[in-house]
Amino acid sequence: MPKYYEDLEPGATRTCGSRTLTRDEIVEFAERFDPQPFHVDEAAAQRSIFGGIVASGLHTMCASMRLYTDDFLDDIALVAGRGLDEVRFPNAVYPGDTLSVRIEGLEKSPSPSDPSWGEADVSLTTVTRDGETVLSLSNVFVVERRPADDSE
Amino acid sequence: MPKYYEDLEPGATRTCGSRTLTRDEIVEFAERFDPQPFHVDEAAAQRSIFGGIVASGLHTMCASMRLYTDDFLDDIALVAGRGLDEVRFPNAVYPGDTLSVRIEGLEKSPSPSDPSWGEADVSLTTVTRDGETVLSLSNVFVVERRPADDSE
């Protein structure tokens, strides 16, 4: 049984699983999508404010969204993602850093466009093992409402 | 010569290059970062509101940011990315869709944290060849100010 709109608990918190980003993965991802020198070139990265290669924020975000999908979204009757708000990268992710995602809360409201849908807004914070925040964002998604003929 | 804060023109617009997303790429990306059924499973995708496999919004965003990096960010004296705002996916990207990124404007302001830096906020819109908007977002980044001893 998937979780419907009615099953989502406002204010719910949860810690999703963890994931370590290796240097090879960081460089490979950045070469493909975000080839800034401080993501792909060790010498240039040493001269940057980071002092060494760091992960693309897009990579940190994608890895975090995967943890969030596996541990939270996976059993929800998802219709579609609608967007992301206030995506911030307050600290850099270095090779070997282990990321863990905290779901900080959840708000929900009926969909303005379809009575069989609802919308949910979840705040995510990604932290390293040292407790440093490397990413925060809000994810808005559309979820099915429980069908009227569905026996609980 | 890189472009410094002083060289960025508020209100500038530009169209960056284009990129076609193949079905294999869409599935491979989603299996790694966003394994929702409507991104990775043709039969499930046909039952979804999309009627077939569509790209993860994260994939659309990463591909768009690469076009933006290659055609705009690349020659800017970038210090770091700060974040993304109001990321929205108003229409889905289907296999074979060709994406192009429009930079719609730019605002800039001195950095509150460092007098040698400035901040810029650029609005991006990704459209298909049919002119359909598939992504919009704002990107905030930190850029170096022109060094005082730098001859123009």
CSV table of N, CA and C in Angstrom, one decimal, chain A residues 28-29 31-36 38 49-50 58-59 61-63 65-66 69-70 73 78-89 117 140, chain B residues 28-29 31-36 38 49-50 58-59 61-63 65-66 69-70 73 78-89 117 140:
chain,number,residue,atom,x,y,z
A,28,GLU,N,34.1,12.7,-11.7
A,28,GLU,CA,33.4,12.2,-12.8
A,28,GLU,C,32.0,13.0,-13.0
A,29,PHE,N,31.4,13.2,-11.9
A,29,PHE,CA,30.1,13.9,-11.9
A,29,PHE,C,30.3,15.4,-12.4
A,31,GLU,N,32.9,16.6,-14.2
A,31,GLU,CA,33.3,16.6,-15.6
A,31,GLU,C,32.1,16.6,-16.5
A,32,ARG,N,31.0,15.9,-16.1
A,32,ARG,CA,29.8,15.7,-16.9
A,32,ARG,C,28.9,17.0,-16.8
A,33,PHE,N,28.8,17.5,-15.6
A,33,PHE,CA,27.7,18.5,-15.4
A,33,PHE,C,28.2,19.8,-14.9
A,34,ASP,N,29.3,19.9,-14.3
A,34,ASP,CA,29.7,21.2,-13.6
A,34,ASP,C,31.2,21.3,-13.5
A,35,PRO,N,31.8,21.4,-14.7
A,35,PRO,CA,33.3,21.3,-14.8
A,35,PRO,C,34.1,22.6,-14.4
A,36,GLN,N,33.7,23.1,-13.2
A,36,GLN,CA,34.5,24.2,-12.6
A,36,GLN,C,35.9,23.6,-12.2
A,38,PHE,N,37.6,24.0,-9.5
A,38,PHE,CA,37.7,23.5,-8.2
A,38,PHE,C,36.9,22.2,-7.9
A,49,ILE,N,39.3,28.9,-2.9
A,49,ILE,CA,39.0,29.1,-1.5
A,49,ILE,C,38.8,27.8,-0.8
A,50,PHE,N,38.6,26.7,-1.5
A,50,PHE,CA,38.4,25.4,-0.9
A,50,PHE,C,39.6,24.6,-0.5
A,58,LEU,N,25.5,20.5,-7.3
A,58,LEU,CA,24.5,19.6,-8.0
A,58,LEU,C,24.7,18.2,-7.6
A,59,HIS,N,26.0,17.7,-7.4
A,59,HIS,CA,26.3,16.4,-7.0
A,59,HIS,C,25.8,16.1,-5.6
A,61,MET,N,23.4,17.7,-4.1
A,61,MET,CA,22.0,17.7,-4.2
A,61,MET,C,21.4,16.3,-4.8
A,62,CYS,N,22.0,15.8,-5.9
A,62,CYS,CA,21.6,14.6,-6.5
A,62,CYS,C,21.8,13.4,-5.5
A,63,ALA,N,22.9,13.3,-4.8
A,63,ALA,CA,23.2,12.3,-3.9
A,63,ALA,C,22.2,12.3,-2.7
A,65,MET,N,19.1,13.7,-2.8
A,65,MET,CA,17.8,13.4,-3.3
A,65,MET,C,17.6,11.9,-3.4
A,66,ARG,N,18.7,11.2,-3.7
A,66,ARG,CA,18.6,9.7,-3.8
A,66,ARG,C,18.4,9.1,-2.4
A,69,THR,N,14.8,9.8,-1.6
A,69,THR,CA,13.9,8.9,-2.4
A,69,THR,C,13.9,7.5,-1.8
A,70,ASP,N,15.0,7.0,-1.5
A,70,ASP,CA,15.1,5.6,-1.0
A,70,ASP,C,14.4,5.5,0.4
A,73,LEU,N,10.5,9.1,-0.1
A,73,LEU,CA,9.6,9.2,-1.2
A,73,LEU,C,9.1,7.8,-1.7
A,78,LEU,N,3.5,9.1,-5.4
A,78,LEU,CA,3.9,10.4,-6.0
A,78,LEU,C,3.3,10.5,-7.4
A,79,VAL,N,2.9,11.7,-7.7
A,79,VAL,CA,2.4,12.1,-9.1
A,79,VAL,C,3.5,12.7,-9.9
A,80,ALA,N,4.2,13.6,-9.3
A,80,ALA,CA,5.3,14.3,-9.9
A,80,ALA,C,6.0,15.2,-8.9
A,81,GLY,N,7.3,15.5,-9.2
A,81,GLY,CA,7.9,16.6,-8.5
A,81,GLY,C,7.5,17.9,-9.0
A,82,ARG,N,7.4,18.9,-8.2
A,82,ARG,CA,7.0,20.2,-8.7
A,82,ARG,C,8.2,21.2,-8.7
A,83,GLY,N,9.1,21.1,-7.7
A,83,GLY,CA,10.3,21.9,-7.7
A,83,GLY,C,11.0,21.9,-6.4
A,84,LEU,N,12.0,22.8,-6.4
A,84,LEU,CA,12.9,22.9,-5.2
A,84,LEU,C,13.0,24.4,-4.9
A,85,ASP,N,13.1,24.7,-3.6
A,85,ASP,CA,13.2,26.1,-3.2
A,85,ASP,C,14.4,26.3,-2.2
A,86,GLU,N,14.9,27.5,-2.3
A,86,GLU,CA,16.0,27.9,-1.3
A,86,GLU,C,17.1,26.8,-1.2
A,87,VAL,N,17.6,26.4,-2.3
A,87,VAL,CA,18.7,25.4,-2.3
A,87,VAL,C,20.0,26.2,-1.9
A,88,ARG,N,20.6,25.8,-0.8
A,88,ARG,CA,21.8,26.5,-0.4
A,88,ARG,C,22.9,25.5,0.0
A,89,PHE,N,24.2,25.9,-0.3
A,89,PHE,CA,25.3,25.1,0.0
A,89,PHE,C,26.2,25.8,1.0
A,117,TRP,N,-5.5,15.2,-6.1
A,117,TRP,CA,-4.1,15.4,-5.8
A,117,TRP,C,-4.0,16.3,-4.5
A,140,VAL,N,9.0,20.4,-3.2
A,140,VAL,CA,7.6,20.4,-3.3
A,140,VAL,C,7.2,19.3,-4.3
B,28,GLU,N,19.6,6.0,-17.2
B,28,GLU,CA,20.9,5.8,-16.5
B,28,GLU,C,21.0,6.9,-15.4
B,29,PHE,N,20.7,8.1,-15.7
B,29,PHE,CA,20.8,9.2,-14.6
B,29,PHE,C,19.8,8.9,-13.5
B,31,GLU,N,18.3,6.0,-12.7
B,31,GLU,CA,18.7,4.9,-11.9
B,31,GLU,C,19.7,5.2,-10.8
B,32,ARG,N,20.5,6.2,-11.1
B,32,ARG,CA,21.5,6.6,-10.1
B,32,ARG,C,21.0,7.5,-9.0
B,33,PHE,N,20.2,8.5,-9.4
B,33,PHE,CA,19.9,9.6,-8.5
B,33,PHE,C,18.4,9.7,-8.2
B,34,ASP,N,17.5,9.2,-9.1
B,34,ASP,CA,16.1,9.6,-8.9
B,34,ASP,C,15.2,8.4,-9.5
B,35,PRO,N,15.3,7.2,-8.9
B,35,PRO,CA,14.7,6.0,-9.5
B,35,PRO,C,13.2,5.9,-9.3
B,36,GLN,N,12.5,7.0,-9.6
B,36,GLN,CA,11.0,6.9,-9.6
B,36,GLN,C,10.6,6.1,-10.8
B,38,PHE,N,8.4,6.4,-13.1
B,38,PHE,CA,8.2,7.1,-14.4
B,38,PHE,C,9.4,7.7,-15.0
B,49,ILE,N,1.0,10.0,-15.2
B,49,ILE,CA,0.5,11.1,-15.9
B,49,ILE,C,1.3,11.5,-17.1
B,50,PHE,N,2.5,11.0,-17.2
B,50,PHE,CA,3.4,11.4,-18.3
B,50,PHE,C,3.2,10.5,-19.6
B,58,LEU,N,16.0,16.6,-11.8
B,58,LEU,CA,17.4,16.8,-11.5
B,58,LEU,C,18.3,16.6,-12.7
B,59,HIS,N,18.0,15.7,-13.6
B,59,HIS,CA,18.7,15.5,-14.8
B,59,HIS,C,18.6,16.8,-15.7
B,61,MET,N,17.9,19.7,-14.8
B,61,MET,CA,18.7,20.8,-14.1
B,61,MET,C,20.2,20.6,-14.4
B,62,CYS,N,20.7,19.4,-14.2
B,62,CYS,CA,22.2,19.2,-14.4
B,62,CYS,C,22.6,19.5,-15.8
B,63,ALA,N,21.8,19.0,-16.8
B,63,ALA,CA,22.1,19.2,-18.2
B,63,ALA,C,22.0,20.7,-18.5
B,65,MET,N,22.5,23.2,-16.4
B,65,MET,CA,23.6,23.9,-15.7
B,65,MET,C,24.9,23.7,-16.5
B,66,ARG,N,25.0,22.6,-17.1
B,66,ARG,CA,26.2,22.4,-17.9
B,66,ARG,C,26.3,23.3,-19.1
B,69,THR,N,27.1,26.7,-17.8
B,69,THR,CA,28.5,26.8,-17.4
B,69,THR,C,29.4,27.0,-18.6
B,70,ASP,N,29.1,26.1,-19.7
B,70,ASP,CA,30.0,26.2,-20.9
B,70,ASP,C,29.9,27.6,-21.6
B,73,LEU,N,29.2,30.9,-17.5
B,73,LEU,CA,30.0,30.9,-16.2
B,73,LEU,C,31.5,30.7,-16.5
B,78,LEU,N,34.7,33.0,-11.0
B,78,LEU,CA,33.8,32.4,-10.0
B,78,LEU,C,34.5,32.0,-8.7
B,79,VAL,N,34.0,32.4,-7.5
B,79,VAL,CA,34.5,32.0,-6.2
B,79,VAL,C,33.8,30.7,-5.8
B,80,ALA,N,32.5,30.7,-5.9
B,80,ALA,CA,31.7,29.5,-5.5
B,80,ALA,C,30.2,29.7,-5.9
B,81,GLY,N,29.5,28.7,-6.0
B,81,GLY,CA,28.1,28.8,-6.1
B,81,GLY,C,27.5,28.9,-4.8
B,82,ARG,N,26.4,29.7,-4.7
B,82,ARG,CA,25.8,29.9,-3.3
B,82,ARG,C,24.5,29.1,-3.2
B,83,GLY,N,23.7,29.0,-4.4
B,83,GLY,CA,22.5,28.3,-4.3
B,83,GLY,C,21.6,28.5,-5.5
B,84,LEU,N,20.4,27.9,-5.4
B,84,LEU,CA,19.4,27.9,-6.5
B,84,LEU,C,18.1,28.3,-5.8
B,85,ASP,N,17.3,29.1,-6.5
B,85,ASP,CA,16.0,29.4,-6.0
B,85,ASP,C,14.9,29.2,-7.0
B,86,GLU,N,13.7,28.9,-6.4
B,86,GLU,CA,12.5,28.7,-7.2
B,86,GLU,C,12.7,27.8,-8.4
B,87,VAL,N,13.3,26.7,-8.2
B,87,VAL,CA,13.5,25.7,-9.2
B,87,VAL,C,12.1,25.0,-9.6
B,88,ARG,N,11.6,25.2,-10.8
B,88,ARG,CA,10.3,24.6,-11.2
B,88,ARG,C,10.4,23.8,-12.5
B,89,PHE,N,9.6,22.8,-12.5
B,89,PHE,CA,9.6,21.9,-13.7
B,89,PHE,C,8.2,21.9,-14.3
B,117,TRP,N,34.7,40.4,-3.0
B,117,TRP,CA,33.8,39.5,-3.7
B,117,TRP,C,32.5,40.3,-4.0
B,140,VAL,N,22.4,31.8,-7.8
B,140,VAL,CA,23.2,32.8,-7.1
B,140,VAL,C,24.6,32.3,-7.0
